[in-house]
mmCIF file of C-alpha atoms in Angstrom:
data_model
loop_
_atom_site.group_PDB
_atom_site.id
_atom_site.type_symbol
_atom_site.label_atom_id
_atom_site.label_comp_id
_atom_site.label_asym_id
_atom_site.label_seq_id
_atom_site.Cartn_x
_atom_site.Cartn_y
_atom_site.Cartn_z
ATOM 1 C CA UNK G 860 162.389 79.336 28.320
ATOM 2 C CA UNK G 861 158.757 79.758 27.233
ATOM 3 C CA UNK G 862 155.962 81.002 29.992
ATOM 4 C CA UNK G 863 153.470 78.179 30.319
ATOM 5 C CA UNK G 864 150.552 79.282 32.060
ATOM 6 C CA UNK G 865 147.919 76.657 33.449
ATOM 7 C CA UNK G 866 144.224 77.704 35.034
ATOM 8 C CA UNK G 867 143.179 77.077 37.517
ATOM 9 C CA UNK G 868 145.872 76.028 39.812
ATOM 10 C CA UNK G 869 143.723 74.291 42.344
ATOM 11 C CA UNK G 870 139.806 72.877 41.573
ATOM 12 C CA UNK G 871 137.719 70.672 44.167
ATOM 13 C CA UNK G 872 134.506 69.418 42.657
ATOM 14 C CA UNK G 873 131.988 67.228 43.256
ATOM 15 C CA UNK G 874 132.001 63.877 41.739
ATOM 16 C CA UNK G 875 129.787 63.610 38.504
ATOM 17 C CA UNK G 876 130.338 67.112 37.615
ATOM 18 C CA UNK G 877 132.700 68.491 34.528
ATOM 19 C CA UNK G 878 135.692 70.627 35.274
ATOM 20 C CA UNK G 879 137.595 72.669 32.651
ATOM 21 C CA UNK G 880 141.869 73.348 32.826
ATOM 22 C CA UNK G 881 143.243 75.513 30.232
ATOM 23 C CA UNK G 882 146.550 76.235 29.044
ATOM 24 C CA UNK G 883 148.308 79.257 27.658
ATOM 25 C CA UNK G 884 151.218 79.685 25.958
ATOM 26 C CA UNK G 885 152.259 83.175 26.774
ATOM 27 C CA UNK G 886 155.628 84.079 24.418
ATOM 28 C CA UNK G 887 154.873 82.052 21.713
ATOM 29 C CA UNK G 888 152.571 80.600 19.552
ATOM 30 C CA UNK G 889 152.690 77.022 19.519
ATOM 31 C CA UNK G 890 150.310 74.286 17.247
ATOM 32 C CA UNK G 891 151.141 71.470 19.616
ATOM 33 C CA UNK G 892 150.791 71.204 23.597
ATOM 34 C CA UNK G 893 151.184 68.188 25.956
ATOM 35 C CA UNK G 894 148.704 66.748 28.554
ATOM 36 C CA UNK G 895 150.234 65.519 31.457
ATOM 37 C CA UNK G 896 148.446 63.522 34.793
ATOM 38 C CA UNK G 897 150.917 62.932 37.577
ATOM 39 C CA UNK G 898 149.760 60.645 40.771
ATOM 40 C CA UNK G 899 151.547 61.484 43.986
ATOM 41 C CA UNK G 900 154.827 59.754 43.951
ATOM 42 C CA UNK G 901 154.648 58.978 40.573
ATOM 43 C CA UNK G 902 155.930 59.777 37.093
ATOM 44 C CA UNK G 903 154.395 61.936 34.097
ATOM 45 C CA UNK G 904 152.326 60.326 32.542
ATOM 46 C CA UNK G 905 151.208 61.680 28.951
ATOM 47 C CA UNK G 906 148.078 61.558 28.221
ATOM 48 C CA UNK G 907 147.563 63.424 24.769
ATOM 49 C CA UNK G 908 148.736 65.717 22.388
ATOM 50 C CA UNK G 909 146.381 68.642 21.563
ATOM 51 C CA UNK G 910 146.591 69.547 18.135
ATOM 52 C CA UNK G 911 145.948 73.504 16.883
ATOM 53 C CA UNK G 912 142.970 73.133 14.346
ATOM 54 C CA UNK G 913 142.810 69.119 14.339
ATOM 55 C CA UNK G 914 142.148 66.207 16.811
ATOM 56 C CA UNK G 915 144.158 65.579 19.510
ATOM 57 C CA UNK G 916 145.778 62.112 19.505
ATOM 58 C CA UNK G 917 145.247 60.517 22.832
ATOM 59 C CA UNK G 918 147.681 58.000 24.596
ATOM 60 C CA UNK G 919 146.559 53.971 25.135
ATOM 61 C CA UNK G 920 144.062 53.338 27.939
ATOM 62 C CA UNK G 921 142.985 57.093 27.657
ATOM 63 C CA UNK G 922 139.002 58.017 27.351
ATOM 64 C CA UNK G 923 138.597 60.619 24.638
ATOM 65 C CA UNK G 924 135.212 60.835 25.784
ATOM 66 C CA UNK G 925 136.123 61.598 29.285
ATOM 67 C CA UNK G 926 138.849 63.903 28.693
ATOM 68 C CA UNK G 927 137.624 66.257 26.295
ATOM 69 C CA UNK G 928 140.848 68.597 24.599
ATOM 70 C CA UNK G 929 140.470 71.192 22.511
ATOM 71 C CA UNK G 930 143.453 73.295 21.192
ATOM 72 C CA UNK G 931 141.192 76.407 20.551
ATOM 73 C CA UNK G 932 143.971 79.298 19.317
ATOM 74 C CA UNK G 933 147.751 78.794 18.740
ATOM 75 C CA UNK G 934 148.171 79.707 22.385
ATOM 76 C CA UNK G 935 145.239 78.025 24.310
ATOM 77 C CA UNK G 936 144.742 74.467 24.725
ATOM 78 C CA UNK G 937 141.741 73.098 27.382
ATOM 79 C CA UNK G 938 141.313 70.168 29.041
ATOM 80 C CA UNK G 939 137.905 69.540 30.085
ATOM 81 C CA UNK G 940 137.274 65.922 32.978
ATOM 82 C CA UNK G 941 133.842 65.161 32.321
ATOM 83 C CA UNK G 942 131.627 63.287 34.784
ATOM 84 C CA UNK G 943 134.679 63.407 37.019
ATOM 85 C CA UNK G 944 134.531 60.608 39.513
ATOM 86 C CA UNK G 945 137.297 60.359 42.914
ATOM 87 C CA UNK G 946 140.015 58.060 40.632
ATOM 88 C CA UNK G 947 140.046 61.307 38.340
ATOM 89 C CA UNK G 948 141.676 63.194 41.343
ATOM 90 C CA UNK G 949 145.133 63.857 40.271
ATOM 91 C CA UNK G 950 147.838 66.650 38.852
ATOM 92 C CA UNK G 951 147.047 67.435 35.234
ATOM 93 C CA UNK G 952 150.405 69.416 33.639
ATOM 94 C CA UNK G 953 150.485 70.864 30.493
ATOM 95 C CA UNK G 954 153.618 71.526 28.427
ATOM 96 C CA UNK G 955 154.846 72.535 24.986
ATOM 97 C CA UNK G 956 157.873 72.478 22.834
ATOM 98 C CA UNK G 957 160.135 74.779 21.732
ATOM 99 C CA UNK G 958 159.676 74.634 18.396
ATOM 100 C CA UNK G 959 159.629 72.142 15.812
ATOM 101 C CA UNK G 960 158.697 68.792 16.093
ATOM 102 C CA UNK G 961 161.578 66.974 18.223
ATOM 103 C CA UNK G 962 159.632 67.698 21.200
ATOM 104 C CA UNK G 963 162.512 66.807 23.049
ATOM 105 C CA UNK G 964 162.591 69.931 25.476
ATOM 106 C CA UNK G 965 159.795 70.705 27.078
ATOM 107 C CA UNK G 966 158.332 73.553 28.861
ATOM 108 C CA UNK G 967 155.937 72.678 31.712
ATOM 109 C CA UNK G 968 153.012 74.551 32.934
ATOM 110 C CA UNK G 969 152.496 74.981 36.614
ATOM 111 C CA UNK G 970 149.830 72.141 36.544
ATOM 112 C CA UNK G 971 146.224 71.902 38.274
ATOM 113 C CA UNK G 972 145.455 69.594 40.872
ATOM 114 C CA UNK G 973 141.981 68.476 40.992
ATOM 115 C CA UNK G 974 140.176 66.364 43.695
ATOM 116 C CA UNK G 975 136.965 64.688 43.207
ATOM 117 C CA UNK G 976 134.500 64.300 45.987
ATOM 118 C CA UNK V 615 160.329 45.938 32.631
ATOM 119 C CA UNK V 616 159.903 49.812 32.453
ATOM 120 C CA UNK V 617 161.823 51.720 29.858
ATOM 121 C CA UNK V 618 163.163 54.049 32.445
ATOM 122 C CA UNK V 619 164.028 53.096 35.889
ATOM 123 C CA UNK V 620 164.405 55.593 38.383
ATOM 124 C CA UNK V 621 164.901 55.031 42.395
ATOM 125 C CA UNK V 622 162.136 57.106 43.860
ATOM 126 C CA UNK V 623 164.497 57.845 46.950
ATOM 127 C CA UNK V 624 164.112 59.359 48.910
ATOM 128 C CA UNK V 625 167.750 60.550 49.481
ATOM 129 C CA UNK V 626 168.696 62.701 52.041
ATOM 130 C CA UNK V 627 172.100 64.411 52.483
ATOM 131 C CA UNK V 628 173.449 67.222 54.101
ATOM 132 C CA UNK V 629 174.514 70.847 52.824
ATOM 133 C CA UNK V 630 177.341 70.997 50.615
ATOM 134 C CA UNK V 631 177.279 66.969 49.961
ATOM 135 C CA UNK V 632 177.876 66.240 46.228
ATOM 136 C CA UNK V 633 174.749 64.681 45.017
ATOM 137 C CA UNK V 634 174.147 61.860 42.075
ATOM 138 C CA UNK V 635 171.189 61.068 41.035
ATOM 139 C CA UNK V 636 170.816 58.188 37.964
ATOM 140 C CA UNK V 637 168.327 56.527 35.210
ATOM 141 C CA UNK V 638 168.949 53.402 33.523
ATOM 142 C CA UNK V 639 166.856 52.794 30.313
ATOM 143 C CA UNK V 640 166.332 50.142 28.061
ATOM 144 C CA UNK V 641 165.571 51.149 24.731
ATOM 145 C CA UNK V 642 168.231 51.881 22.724
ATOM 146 C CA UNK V 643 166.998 54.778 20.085
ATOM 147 C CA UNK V 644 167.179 57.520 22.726
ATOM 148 C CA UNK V 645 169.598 59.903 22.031
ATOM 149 C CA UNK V 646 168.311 62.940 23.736
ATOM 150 C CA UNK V 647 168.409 62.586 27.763
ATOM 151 C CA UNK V 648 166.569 65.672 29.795
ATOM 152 C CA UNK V 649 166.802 66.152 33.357
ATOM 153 C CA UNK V 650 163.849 67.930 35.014
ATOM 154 C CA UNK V 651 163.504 69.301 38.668
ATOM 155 C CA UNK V 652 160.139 69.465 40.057
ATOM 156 C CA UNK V 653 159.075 71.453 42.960
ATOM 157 C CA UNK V 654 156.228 70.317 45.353
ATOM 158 C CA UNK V 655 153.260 71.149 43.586
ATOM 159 C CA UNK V 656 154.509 72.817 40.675
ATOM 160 C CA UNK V 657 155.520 72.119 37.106
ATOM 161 C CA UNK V 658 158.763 70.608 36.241
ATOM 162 C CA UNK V 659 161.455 72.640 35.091
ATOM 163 C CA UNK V 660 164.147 71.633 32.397
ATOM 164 C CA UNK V 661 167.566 71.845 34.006
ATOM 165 C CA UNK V 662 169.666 70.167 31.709
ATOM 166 C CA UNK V 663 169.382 68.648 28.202
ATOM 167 C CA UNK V 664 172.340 66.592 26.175
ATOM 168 C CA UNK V 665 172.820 64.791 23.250
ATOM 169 C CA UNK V 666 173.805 61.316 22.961
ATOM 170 C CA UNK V 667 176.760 60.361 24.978
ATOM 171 C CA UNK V 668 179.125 62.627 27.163
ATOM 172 C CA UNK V 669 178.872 65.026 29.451
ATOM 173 C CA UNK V 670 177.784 68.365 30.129
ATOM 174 C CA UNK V 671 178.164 71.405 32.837
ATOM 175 C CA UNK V 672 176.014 73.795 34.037
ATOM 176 C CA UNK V 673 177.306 75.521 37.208
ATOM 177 C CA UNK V 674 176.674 73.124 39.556
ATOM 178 C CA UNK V 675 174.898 70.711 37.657
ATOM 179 C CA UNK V 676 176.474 68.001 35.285
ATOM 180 C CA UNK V 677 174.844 65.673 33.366
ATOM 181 C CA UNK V 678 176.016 62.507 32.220
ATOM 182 C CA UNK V 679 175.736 59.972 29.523
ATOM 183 C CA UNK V 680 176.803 56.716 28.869
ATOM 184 C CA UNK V 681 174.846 55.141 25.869
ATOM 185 C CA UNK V 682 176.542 52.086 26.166
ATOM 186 C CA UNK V 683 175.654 51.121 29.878
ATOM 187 C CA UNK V 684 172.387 52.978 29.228
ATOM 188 C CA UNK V 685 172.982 55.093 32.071
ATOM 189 C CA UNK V 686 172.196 58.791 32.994
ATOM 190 C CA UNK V 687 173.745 60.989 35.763
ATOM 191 C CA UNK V 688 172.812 63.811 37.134
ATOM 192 C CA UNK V 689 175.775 65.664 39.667
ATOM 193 C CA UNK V 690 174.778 68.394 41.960
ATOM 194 C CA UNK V 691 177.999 70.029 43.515
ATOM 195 C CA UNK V 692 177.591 71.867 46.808
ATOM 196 C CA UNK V 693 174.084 71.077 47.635
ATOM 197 C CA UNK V 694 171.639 73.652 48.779
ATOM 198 C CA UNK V 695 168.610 73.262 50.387
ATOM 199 C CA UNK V 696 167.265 75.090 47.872
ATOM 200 C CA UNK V 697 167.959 71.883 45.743
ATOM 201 C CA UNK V 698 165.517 69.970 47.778
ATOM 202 C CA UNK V 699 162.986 68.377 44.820
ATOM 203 C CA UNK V 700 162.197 65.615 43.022
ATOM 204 C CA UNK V 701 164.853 65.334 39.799
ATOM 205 C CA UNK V 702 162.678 63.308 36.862
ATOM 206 C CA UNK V 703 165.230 61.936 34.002
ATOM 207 C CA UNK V 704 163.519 61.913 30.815
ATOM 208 C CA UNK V 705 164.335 60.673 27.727
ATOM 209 C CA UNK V 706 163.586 60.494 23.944
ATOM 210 C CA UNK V 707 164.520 59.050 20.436
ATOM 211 C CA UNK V 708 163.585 62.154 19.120
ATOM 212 C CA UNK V 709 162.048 62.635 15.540
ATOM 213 C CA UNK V 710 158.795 63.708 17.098
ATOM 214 C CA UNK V 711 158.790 59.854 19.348
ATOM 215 C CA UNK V 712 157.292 60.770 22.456
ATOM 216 C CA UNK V 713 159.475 61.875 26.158
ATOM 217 C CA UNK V 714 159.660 58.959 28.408
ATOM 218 C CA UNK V 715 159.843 60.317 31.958
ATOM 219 C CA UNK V 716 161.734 58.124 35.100
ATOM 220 C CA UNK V 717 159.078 57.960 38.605
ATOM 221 C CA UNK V 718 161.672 61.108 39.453
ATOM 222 C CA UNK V 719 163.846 60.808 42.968
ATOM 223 C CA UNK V 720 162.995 62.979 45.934
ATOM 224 C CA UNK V 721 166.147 64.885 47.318
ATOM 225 C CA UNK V 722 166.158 66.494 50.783
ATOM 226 C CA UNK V 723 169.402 68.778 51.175
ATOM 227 C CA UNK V 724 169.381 69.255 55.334
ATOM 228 C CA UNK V 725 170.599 72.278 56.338
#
């Protein structure tokens, strides 16, 4: 399966402050990624789709303005939490596809769990 | 109502038990049914993918699907304790729709 890597693996900031997550792609080139948050306990829940070269699409109930994504390169996507408050604390996952657009498989990056302060 | 139920467990069994873990879903365009095994703190990591309805093997994994009950199974056969995880069904109508994930169901294999 494709190598998803995720950085960092672990952040602790202080609340009001911006924090950055990328994700790489490291066998393949891919013009779509996934942005995952998971709460302890809880499910996946998908947040956007980064788009290579265009705007990502974000999911209902999801602040574009808060969650800033950029899909920089065909293998580097970022997530950026601005003005990152406690409720923000969470596991952010990235993932891609395979290939083509079914997006049914998907290949998961280690994820990044932040905490807020 | 959710469109993927999932107990959250957790379950606990011991070595060598024959585990089976299950989603029932409500919307009836998925046809492609993932199971996904998540470690603490990590990413999740596909273990099994099918088709529509039937089953499939993979060592000691089987996956099974009956479309018209709307039900998923996942069989693990001679647990491990390297099997202990949390197993997230996931499912999709495919033609670029979106993956719906299930809250995923903690398994403890006891040694």
């Amino acid at each position: 399966g494709a190598v998803v890597s995720q950085h960092p693996s672990w952040v602790i900031c202080k609340s009001g402050t911006s924090v950055k997550i990328e994700c790489r792609s490291l066998d393949f080139q891919a013009t779509t990624m996934f942005w995952y948050r998971q709460f302890p306990k809880q499910s996946l829940m998908l947040m956007a789709t980064s788009n290579e070269g265009s705007k990502a699409t974000y999911e209902q109930g999801v602040e574009k303005d808060k969650f800033l994504i950029n899909h920089a390169s065909l293998t580097l996507s970022t997530l950026t939490v601005t003005s990152a408050h406690p409720e923000d604390s969470s596991f952010y996952i990235c993932s891609l596809p395979p290939s083509g657009a079914t997006y049914n498989e998907q290949f998961f990056g280690p994820g990044t769990r932040l905490t807020v302060l | 109502q959710k469109e993927v139920e999932q107990d959250p467990g957790p379950l606990s069994v011991p070595e060598g038990a024959i585990v089976s873990l299950n989603c029932t879903y409500s919307n009836s365009a998925f046809q492609y049914f993932m199971w996904y095994r998540q470690y603490s703190r990590k990413g999740p990591e596909l273990l099994m993918y099918t088709y529509s309805s039937g089953n499939k093997e993979d060592g000691r994994f089987t996956a099974q699907v009956d479309k018209s009950s709307k039900y998923i199974s996942l069989f693990i056969r001679d647990s491990q304790p390297s099997d202990s995880a949390t197993y997230l069904c996931a499912m999709s109508a495919g033609g670029g729709f979106k993956t719906i994930f299930g809250a995923g169901t903690r398994l403890f294999v006891k040694a």
